[in-house]
mmCIF file of C-alpha atoms and ligand atoms in Angstrom:
data_model
loop_
_atom_site.group_PDB
_atom_site.id
_atom_site.type_symbol
_atom_site.label_atom_id
_atom_site.label_comp_id
_atom_site.label_asym_id
_atom_site.label_seq_id
_atom_site.Cartn_x
_atom_site.Cartn_y
_atom_site.Cartn_z
ATOM 1 C CA MET A 1410 -22.874 -17.938 -8.489
ATOM 2 C CA LEU A 1411 -23.549 -14.469 -9.830
ATOM 3 C CA PHE A 1412 -23.494 -11.447 -7.546
ATOM 4 C CA ASP A 1413 -25.310 -8.574 -9.252
ATOM 5 C CA PHE A 1414 -23.848 -5.322 -7.963
ATOM 6 C CA ASP A 1415 -26.987 -3.406 -8.996
ATOM 7 C CA LYS A 1416 -28.805 -5.293 -6.231
ATOM 8 C CA LEU A 1417 -26.147 -5.181 -3.523
ATOM 9 C CA PRO A 1418 -25.613 -2.466 -0.907
ATOM 10 C CA SER A 1419 -22.087 -1.070 -0.620
ATOM 11 C CA ARG A 1420 -21.225 -3.045 2.530
ATOM 12 C CA GLU A 1421 -21.891 -6.356 0.731
ATOM 13 C CA ARG A 1422 -19.910 -5.257 -2.333
ATOM 14 C CA TYR A 1423 -17.038 -4.386 -0.006
ATOM 15 C CA LYS A 1424 -17.185 -7.846 1.611
ATOM 16 C CA LEU A 1425 -17.041 -9.580 -1.773
ATOM 17 C CA ALA A 1426 -14.199 -7.395 -3.019
ATOM 18 C CA VAL A 1427 -11.948 -7.734 0.015
ATOM 19 C CA SER A 1428 -12.572 -11.492 0.167
ATOM 20 C CA CYS A 1429 -11.563 -12.049 -3.451
ATOM 21 C CA VAL A 1430 -9.016 -9.395 -4.366
ATOM 22 C CA VAL A 1431 -6.165 -10.800 -2.283
ATOM 23 C CA PRO A 1432 -3.472 -10.462 -1.172
ATOM 24 C CA ARG A 1433 -3.411 -6.692 -1.251
ATOM 25 C CA PRO A 1434 -0.187 -4.780 -0.557
ATOM 26 C CA ILE A 1435 -0.461 -2.350 2.319
ATOM 27 C CA ALA A 1436 0.467 1.310 2.026
ATOM 28 C CA TRP A 1437 1.563 2.511 5.445
ATOM 29 C CA VAL A 1438 0.903 6.185 4.849
ATOM 30 C CA VAL A 1439 2.699 8.853 6.858
ATOM 31 C CA SER A 1440 1.216 12.328 6.493
ATOM 32 C CA GLN A 1441 1.445 15.623 8.333
ATOM 33 C CA ASP A 1442 -0.900 18.532 8.941
ATOM 34 C CA LEU A 1443 0.124 22.154 8.358
ATOM 35 C CA GLU A 1444 1.179 22.490 12.023
ATOM 36 C CA GLY A 1445 3.524 19.514 11.677
ATOM 37 C CA MET A 1446 1.432 16.903 13.548
ATOM 38 C CA VAL A 1447 2.446 13.489 12.168
ATOM 39 C CA ASN A 1448 -0.102 10.809 11.275
ATOM 40 C CA ALA A 1449 0.316 7.202 10.152
ATOM 41 C CA ALA A 1450 -2.278 4.649 8.997
ATOM 42 C CA PRO A 1451 -2.447 1.520 6.793
ATOM 43 C CA TYR A 1452 -4.351 1.464 3.490
ATOM 44 C CA SER A 1453 -4.743 -1.775 1.525
ATOM 45 C CA PHE A 1454 -6.753 -0.309 -1.342
ATOM 46 C CA PHE A 1455 -3.329 0.344 -2.813
ATOM 47 C CA ASN A 1456 -1.020 -0.347 -5.712
ATOM 48 C CA VAL A 1457 1.359 1.225 -8.259
ATOM 49 C CA PHE A 1458 0.138 1.934 -11.765
ATOM 50 C CA SER A 1459 2.898 3.480 -13.874
ATOM 51 C CA GLU A 1460 6.609 4.251 -13.872
ATOM 52 C CA ASP A 1461 6.962 7.420 -16.003
ATOM 53 C CA PRO A 1462 6.146 9.048 -13.666
ATOM 54 C CA LEU A 1463 5.898 6.382 -10.969
ATOM 55 C CA VAL A 1464 2.361 6.872 -9.705
ATOM 56 C CA LEU A 1465 0.703 4.941 -6.888
ATOM 57 C CA ALA A 1466 -2.926 5.020 -5.761
ATOM 58 C CA ILE A 1467 -4.571 4.737 -2.366
ATOM 59 C CA GLY A 1468 -8.324 4.360 -1.797
ATOM 60 C CA CYS A 1469 -9.372 6.410 1.213
ATOM 61 C CA GLY A 1470 -12.790 5.753 2.740
ATOM 62 C CA PRO A 1471 -14.983 8.338 4.460
ATOM 63 C CA GLY A 1472 -14.275 7.095 8.016
ATOM 64 C CA LYS A 1473 -15.093 9.286 10.994
ATOM 65 C CA PRO A 1474 -17.026 12.577 10.739
ATOM 66 C CA GLY A 1475 -14.646 15.100 9.191
ATOM 67 C CA GLY A 1476 -12.915 12.331 7.242
ATOM 68 C CA LYS A 1477 -9.732 10.366 7.816
ATOM 69 C CA ASP A 1478 -6.686 12.297 8.995
ATOM 70 C CA THR A 1479 -4.584 10.867 6.160
ATOM 71 C CA LEU A 1480 -6.790 12.374 3.452
ATOM 72 C CA ARG A 1481 -7.216 15.690 5.269
ATOM 73 C CA ASN A 1482 -3.431 16.007 5.640
ATOM 74 C CA ILE A 1483 -2.748 15.023 2.030
ATOM 75 C CA LYS A 1484 -5.278 17.613 0.830
ATOM 76 C CA ALA A 1485 -3.640 20.279 3.021
ATOM 77 C CA LEU A 1486 0.062 19.567 2.411
ATOM 78 C CA GLY A 1487 0.076 17.775 -0.945
ATOM 79 C CA GLN A 1488 2.813 15.448 0.305
ATOM 80 C CA PHE A 1489 3.003 12.062 2.036
ATOM 81 C CA VAL A 1490 5.206 9.004 2.449
ATOM 82 C CA VAL A 1491 4.127 5.444 1.642
ATOM 83 C CA CYS A 1492 6.013 2.795 3.608
ATOM 84 C CA MET A 1493 5.737 -0.935 2.922
ATOM 85 C CA VAL A 1494 4.916 -3.241 5.845
ATOM 86 C CA PRO A 1495 7.356 -5.997 6.891
ATOM 87 C CA GLU A 1496 6.142 -8.849 9.092
ATOM 88 C CA THR A 1497 8.473 -7.601 11.837
ATOM 89 C CA ALA A 1498 6.384 -4.408 12.101
ATOM 90 C CA ALA A 1499 2.926 -5.923 11.436
ATOM 91 C CA GLU A 1500 1.689 -5.396 15.003
ATOM 92 C CA GLN A 1501 2.843 -1.785 14.979
ATOM 93 C CA MET A 1502 1.088 -1.283 11.630
ATOM 94 C CA ASN A 1503 -2.081 -2.647 13.238
ATOM 95 C CA ALA A 1504 -1.672 -0.236 16.163
ATOM 96 C CA THR A 1505 -1.553 2.712 13.750
ATOM 97 C CA ALA A 1506 -4.983 1.644 12.402
ATOM 98 C CA VAL A 1507 -6.618 2.362 15.778
ATOM 99 C CA ASP A 1508 -9.157 5.155 15.413
ATOM 100 C CA PHE A 1509 -7.145 7.687 17.446
ATOM 101 C CA ASP A 1510 -7.993 11.375 17.757
ATOM 102 C CA SER A 1511 -6.292 13.651 15.239
ATOM 103 C CA GLU A 1512 -3.927 14.901 17.992
ATOM 104 C CA VAL A 1513 -2.288 11.473 18.313
ATOM 105 C CA ASP A 1514 1.000 10.895 16.471
ATOM 106 C CA GLU A 1515 0.627 7.204 15.580
ATOM 107 C CA VAL A 1516 4.313 6.831 14.724
ATOM 108 C CA ALA A 1517 5.257 7.743 18.300
ATOM 109 C CA GLU A 1518 2.230 5.963 19.827
ATOM 110 C CA ALA A 1519 3.211 2.656 18.172
ATOM 111 C CA GLY A 1520 6.848 3.047 19.268
ATOM 112 C CA LEU A 1521 8.070 3.508 15.709
ATOM 113 C CA THR A 1522 11.081 5.502 14.545
ATOM 114 C CA ALA A 1523 10.396 8.654 12.517
ATOM 115 C CA LEU A 1524 13.280 9.307 10.116
ATOM 116 C CA PRO A 1525 13.554 12.488 8.034
ATOM 117 C CA SER A 1526 12.519 12.411 4.392
ATOM 118 C CA THR A 1527 14.550 14.226 1.750
ATOM 119 C CA LYS A 1528 11.996 15.810 -0.613
ATOM 120 C CA VAL A 1529 8.822 15.983 1.477
ATOM 121 C CA LYS A 1530 7.975 17.139 4.992
ATOM 122 C CA PRO A 1531 6.314 14.006 6.458
ATOM 123 C CA PRO A 1532 8.862 11.584 7.931
ATOM 124 C CA ARG A 1533 9.277 7.930 7.002
ATOM 125 C CA ILE A 1534 9.034 4.919 9.288
ATOM 126 C CA GLY A 1535 12.504 3.554 10.083
ATOM 127 C CA GLU A 1536 11.195 0.035 10.711
ATOM 128 C CA SER A 1537 9.877 -0.166 7.137
ATOM 129 C CA PRO A 1538 12.440 -1.465 4.593
ATOM 130 C CA VAL A 1539 10.880 0.595 1.784
ATOM 131 C CA ALA A 1540 9.589 4.162 1.954
ATOM 132 C CA MET A 1541 8.360 6.198 -1.006
ATOM 133 C CA GLU A 1542 8.296 9.969 -0.778
ATOM 134 C CA CYS A 1543 5.264 11.244 -2.707
ATOM 135 C CA GLU A 1544 3.577 14.436 -3.822
ATOM 136 C CA THR A 1545 -0.093 14.476 -4.746
ATOM 137 C CA TYR A 1546 -0.585 13.822 -8.464
ATOM 138 C CA LYS A 1547 -4.382 13.855 -8.550
ATOM 139 C CA LEU A 1548 -7.370 13.285 -6.250
ATOM 140 C CA ILE A 1549 -10.336 11.430 -7.734
ATOM 141 C CA GLU A 1550 -13.681 11.271 -5.940
ATOM 142 C CA ILE A 1551 -15.335 7.845 -6.181
ATOM 143 C CA GLY A 1552 -18.642 8.061 -4.306
ATOM 144 C CA PRO A 1553 -17.736 8.608 -0.637
ATOM 145 C CA HIS A 1554 -14.159 7.417 -1.297
ATOM 146 C CA THR A 1555 -11.228 9.429 -2.579
ATOM 147 C CA MET A 1556 -8.556 7.856 -4.708
ATOM 148 C CA VAL A 1557 -5.265 9.556 -3.969
ATOM 149 C CA LEU A 1558 -2.785 9.343 -6.814
ATOM 150 C CA GLY A 1559 0.738 10.042 -5.627
ATOM 151 C CA LYS A 1560 3.805 10.739 -7.729
ATOM 152 C CA VAL A 1561 6.820 9.017 -6.181
ATOM 153 C CA LEU A 1562 9.737 11.455 -5.891
ATOM 154 C CA ALA A 1563 12.213 9.201 -4.114
ATOM 155 C CA MET A 1564 12.454 5.730 -2.648
ATOM 156 C CA HIS A 1565 14.410 4.642 0.434
ATOM 157 C CA ILE A 1566 15.350 0.964 0.674
ATOM 158 C CA HIS A 1567 17.218 -0.522 3.633
ATOM 159 C CA ASP A 1568 20.854 -1.113 2.640
ATOM 160 C CA ASP A 1569 20.781 -4.829 3.504
ATOM 161 C CA CYS A 1570 17.873 -5.334 1.075
ATOM 162 C CA VAL A 1571 19.718 -3.834 -1.902
ATOM 163 C CA MET A 1572 21.626 -6.524 -3.832
ATOM 164 C CA ASP A 1573 23.176 -4.289 -6.515
ATOM 165 C CA ALA A 1574 22.750 -0.525 -6.280
ATOM 166 C CA GLU A 1575 24.218 0.048 -9.762
ATOM 167 C CA LYS A 1576 21.642 -2.196 -11.392
ATOM 168 C CA ASN A 1577 18.814 -1.339 -8.956
ATOM 169 C CA TYR A 1578 18.437 -4.986 -7.910
ATOM 170 C CA VAL A 1579 16.449 -5.393 -4.699
ATOM 171 C CA ASP A 1580 16.330 -8.512 -2.514
ATOM 172 C CA THR A 1581 12.526 -8.652 -2.537
ATOM 173 C CA VAL A 1582 12.392 -11.764 -0.352
ATOM 174 C CA LYS A 1583 14.502 -10.085 2.314
ATOM 175 C CA LEU A 1584 12.030 -7.193 2.545
ATOM 176 C CA GLY A 1585 9.747 -9.673 4.367
ATOM 177 C CA LEU A 1586 6.601 -7.805 3.386
ATOM 178 C CA VAL A 1587 3.061 -8.819 4.282
ATOM 179 C CA GLY A 1588 -0.206 -8.308 2.415
ATOM 180 C CA ARG A 1589 -3.788 -8.045 3.534
ATOM 181 C CA MET A 1590 -6.166 -10.955 3.029
ATOM 182 C CA HIS A 1591 -9.886 -11.268 3.814
ATOM 183 C CA GLY A 1592 -11.891 -10.138 6.822
ATOM 184 C CA ARG A 1593 -10.705 -7.636 9.382
ATOM 185 C CA GLY A 1594 -7.607 -9.462 10.561
ATOM 186 C CA TRP A 1595 -6.111 -11.856 8.012
ATOM 187 C CA TYR A 1596 -2.718 -11.266 6.440
ATOM 188 C CA ALA A 1597 -0.363 -13.160 4.140
ATOM 189 C CA ARG A 1598 3.417 -13.501 4.156
ATOM 190 C CA THR A 1599 5.463 -13.330 0.979
ATOM 191 C CA THR A 1600 7.485 -16.444 1.871
ATOM 192 C CA ASP A 1601 5.524 -18.894 -0.317
ATOM 193 C CA ARG A 1602 6.493 -18.233 -3.924
ATOM 194 C CA PHE A 1603 6.933 -19.931 -7.262
ATOM 195 C CA ASP A 1604 8.864 -18.953 -10.365
ATOM 196 C CA MET A 1605 7.251 -18.963 -13.830
ATOM 197 C CA PRO A 1606 9.280 -17.274 -16.582
ATOM 198 C CA ARG A 1607 7.447 -15.255 -19.270
ATOM 199 C CA MET A 1608 7.253 -16.833 -22.745
ATOM 200 C CA THR A 1609 7.874 -15.537 -26.260
ATOM 201 C CA PRO A 1610 5.332 -16.541 -28.970
ATOM 202 C CA GLU A 1611 7.916 -19.098 -30.190
ATOM 203 C CA GLU A 1612 8.288 -20.652 -26.757
ATOM 204 C CA TRP A 1613 4.498 -20.864 -26.434
ATOM 205 C CA ALA A 1614 4.227 -22.595 -29.839
ATOM 206 C CA ALA A 1615 6.946 -25.068 -28.843
ATOM 207 C CA LYS A 1616 5.196 -25.783 -25.540
ATOM 208 C CA LYS A 1617 1.870 -26.362 -27.356
ATOM 209 C CA ALA A 1618 3.505 -28.641 -29.897
ATOM 210 C CA LYS A 1619 5.171 -30.656 -27.113
ATOM 211 C CA ALA A 1620 1.839 -31.043 -25.257
ATOM 212 C CA ALA A 1621 0.213 -32.326 -28.472
ATOM 213 C CA GLU A 1622 2.885 -35.031 -29.023
HETATM 214 C C1 FMN B 904 -4.395 -3.496 7.042
HETATM 215 C C2 FMN B 904 -5.393 -2.380 6.982
HETATM 216 C C3 FMN B 904 -5.740 -1.835 5.762
HETATM 217 C C4 FMN B 904 -6.640 -0.768 5.669
HETATM 218 N N1 FMN B 904 -6.958 -0.278 4.444
HETATM 219 C C5 FMN B 904 -7.781 0.792 4.344
HETATM 220 C C6 FMN B 904 -8.074 1.329 3.044
HETATM 221 O O1 FMN B 904 -7.600 0.866 2.005
HETATM 222 N N2 FMN B 904 -8.900 2.410 3.005
HETATM 223 C C7 FMN B 904 -9.412 2.976 4.126
HETATM 224 O O2 FMN B 904 -10.138 3.977 4.022
HETATM 225 N N3 FMN B 904 -9.143 2.489 5.373
HETATM 226 C C8 FMN B 904 -8.331 1.412 5.486
HETATM 227 N N4 FMN B 904 -8.032 0.897 6.726
HETATM 228 C C9 FMN B 904 -8.546 1.567 7.915
HETATM 229 C C10 FMN B 904 -7.671 2.771 8.327
HETATM 230 O O3 FMN B 904 -6.319 2.389 8.502
HETATM 231 C C11 FMN B 904 -8.219 3.349 9.632
HETATM 232 O O4 FMN B 904 -9.525 3.872 9.394
HETATM 233 C C12 FMN B 904 -7.335 4.412 10.231
HETATM 234 O O5 FMN B 904 -7.790 4.720 11.526
HETATM 235 C C13 FMN B 904 -7.320 5.687 9.417
HETATM 236 O O6 FMN B 904 -6.459 6.561 10.065
HETATM 237 P P1 FMN B 904 -6.352 8.104 9.747
HETATM 238 O O7 FMN B 904 -7.663 8.771 10.165
HETATM 239 O O8 FMN B 904 -5.211 8.505 10.621
HETATM 240 O O9 FMN B 904 -6.059 8.256 8.298
HETATM 241 C C14 FMN B 904 -7.189 -0.213 6.852
HETATM 242 C C15 FMN B 904 -6.869 -0.772 8.093
HETATM 243 C C16 FMN B 904 -5.982 -1.854 8.161
HETATM 244 C C17 FMN B 904 -5.641 -2.443 9.494
#
């Protein structure tokens, strides 16, 4: 079935996209206004796109009148922290998505631990096994959305999830991260995996030849 985006209103395009582009990693963004008020919220229009520099992107929707606190804070301070969401903190992540007033510190409201960052002012969430300290790289307007590109300045990873600090080997399974699926409330665990090594052209040719035998 073909869905022609020229004929679809934005809401329907959104429904199709979030139903099919799954699972999406969740950026649990901690930001701060110029007075120091802390804000946290999840964003699943999110991924990393390069490593030199390491740049990540977050798609921020228009939200309430005046815009979402996350975007307003990022525009003001030019710094933020992206934490990854483990299953053990999924309910607290969901609590930080409540449409609170700007005066509410969602980290405290959800009973989370704010730990100091090293290179940026906003704190990181202690319950998250991975936190990336970021400065704004670029802001790109896409219709009513803003794509926030963030340059990662430093990464915190819980000690028990680091297998070999010399080689930068992380125990990805132990992170226990979740991703966002379809609809307003579906999520996926990262416990169901399979391994499929990459192939050289020679290995591919050998595989093809074997299949043709
Ligand atoms: C798992 C999850 C993912 C979300 N992803 C996005 C997103 O990618 N973009 C967006 O604009 N809002 C997203 N939201 C909604 C925001 O988290 C929500 O509007 C929040 O209240 C914004 O808070 P803020 O005003 O403090 O930034 C998501 C909500 C949840 C629960």
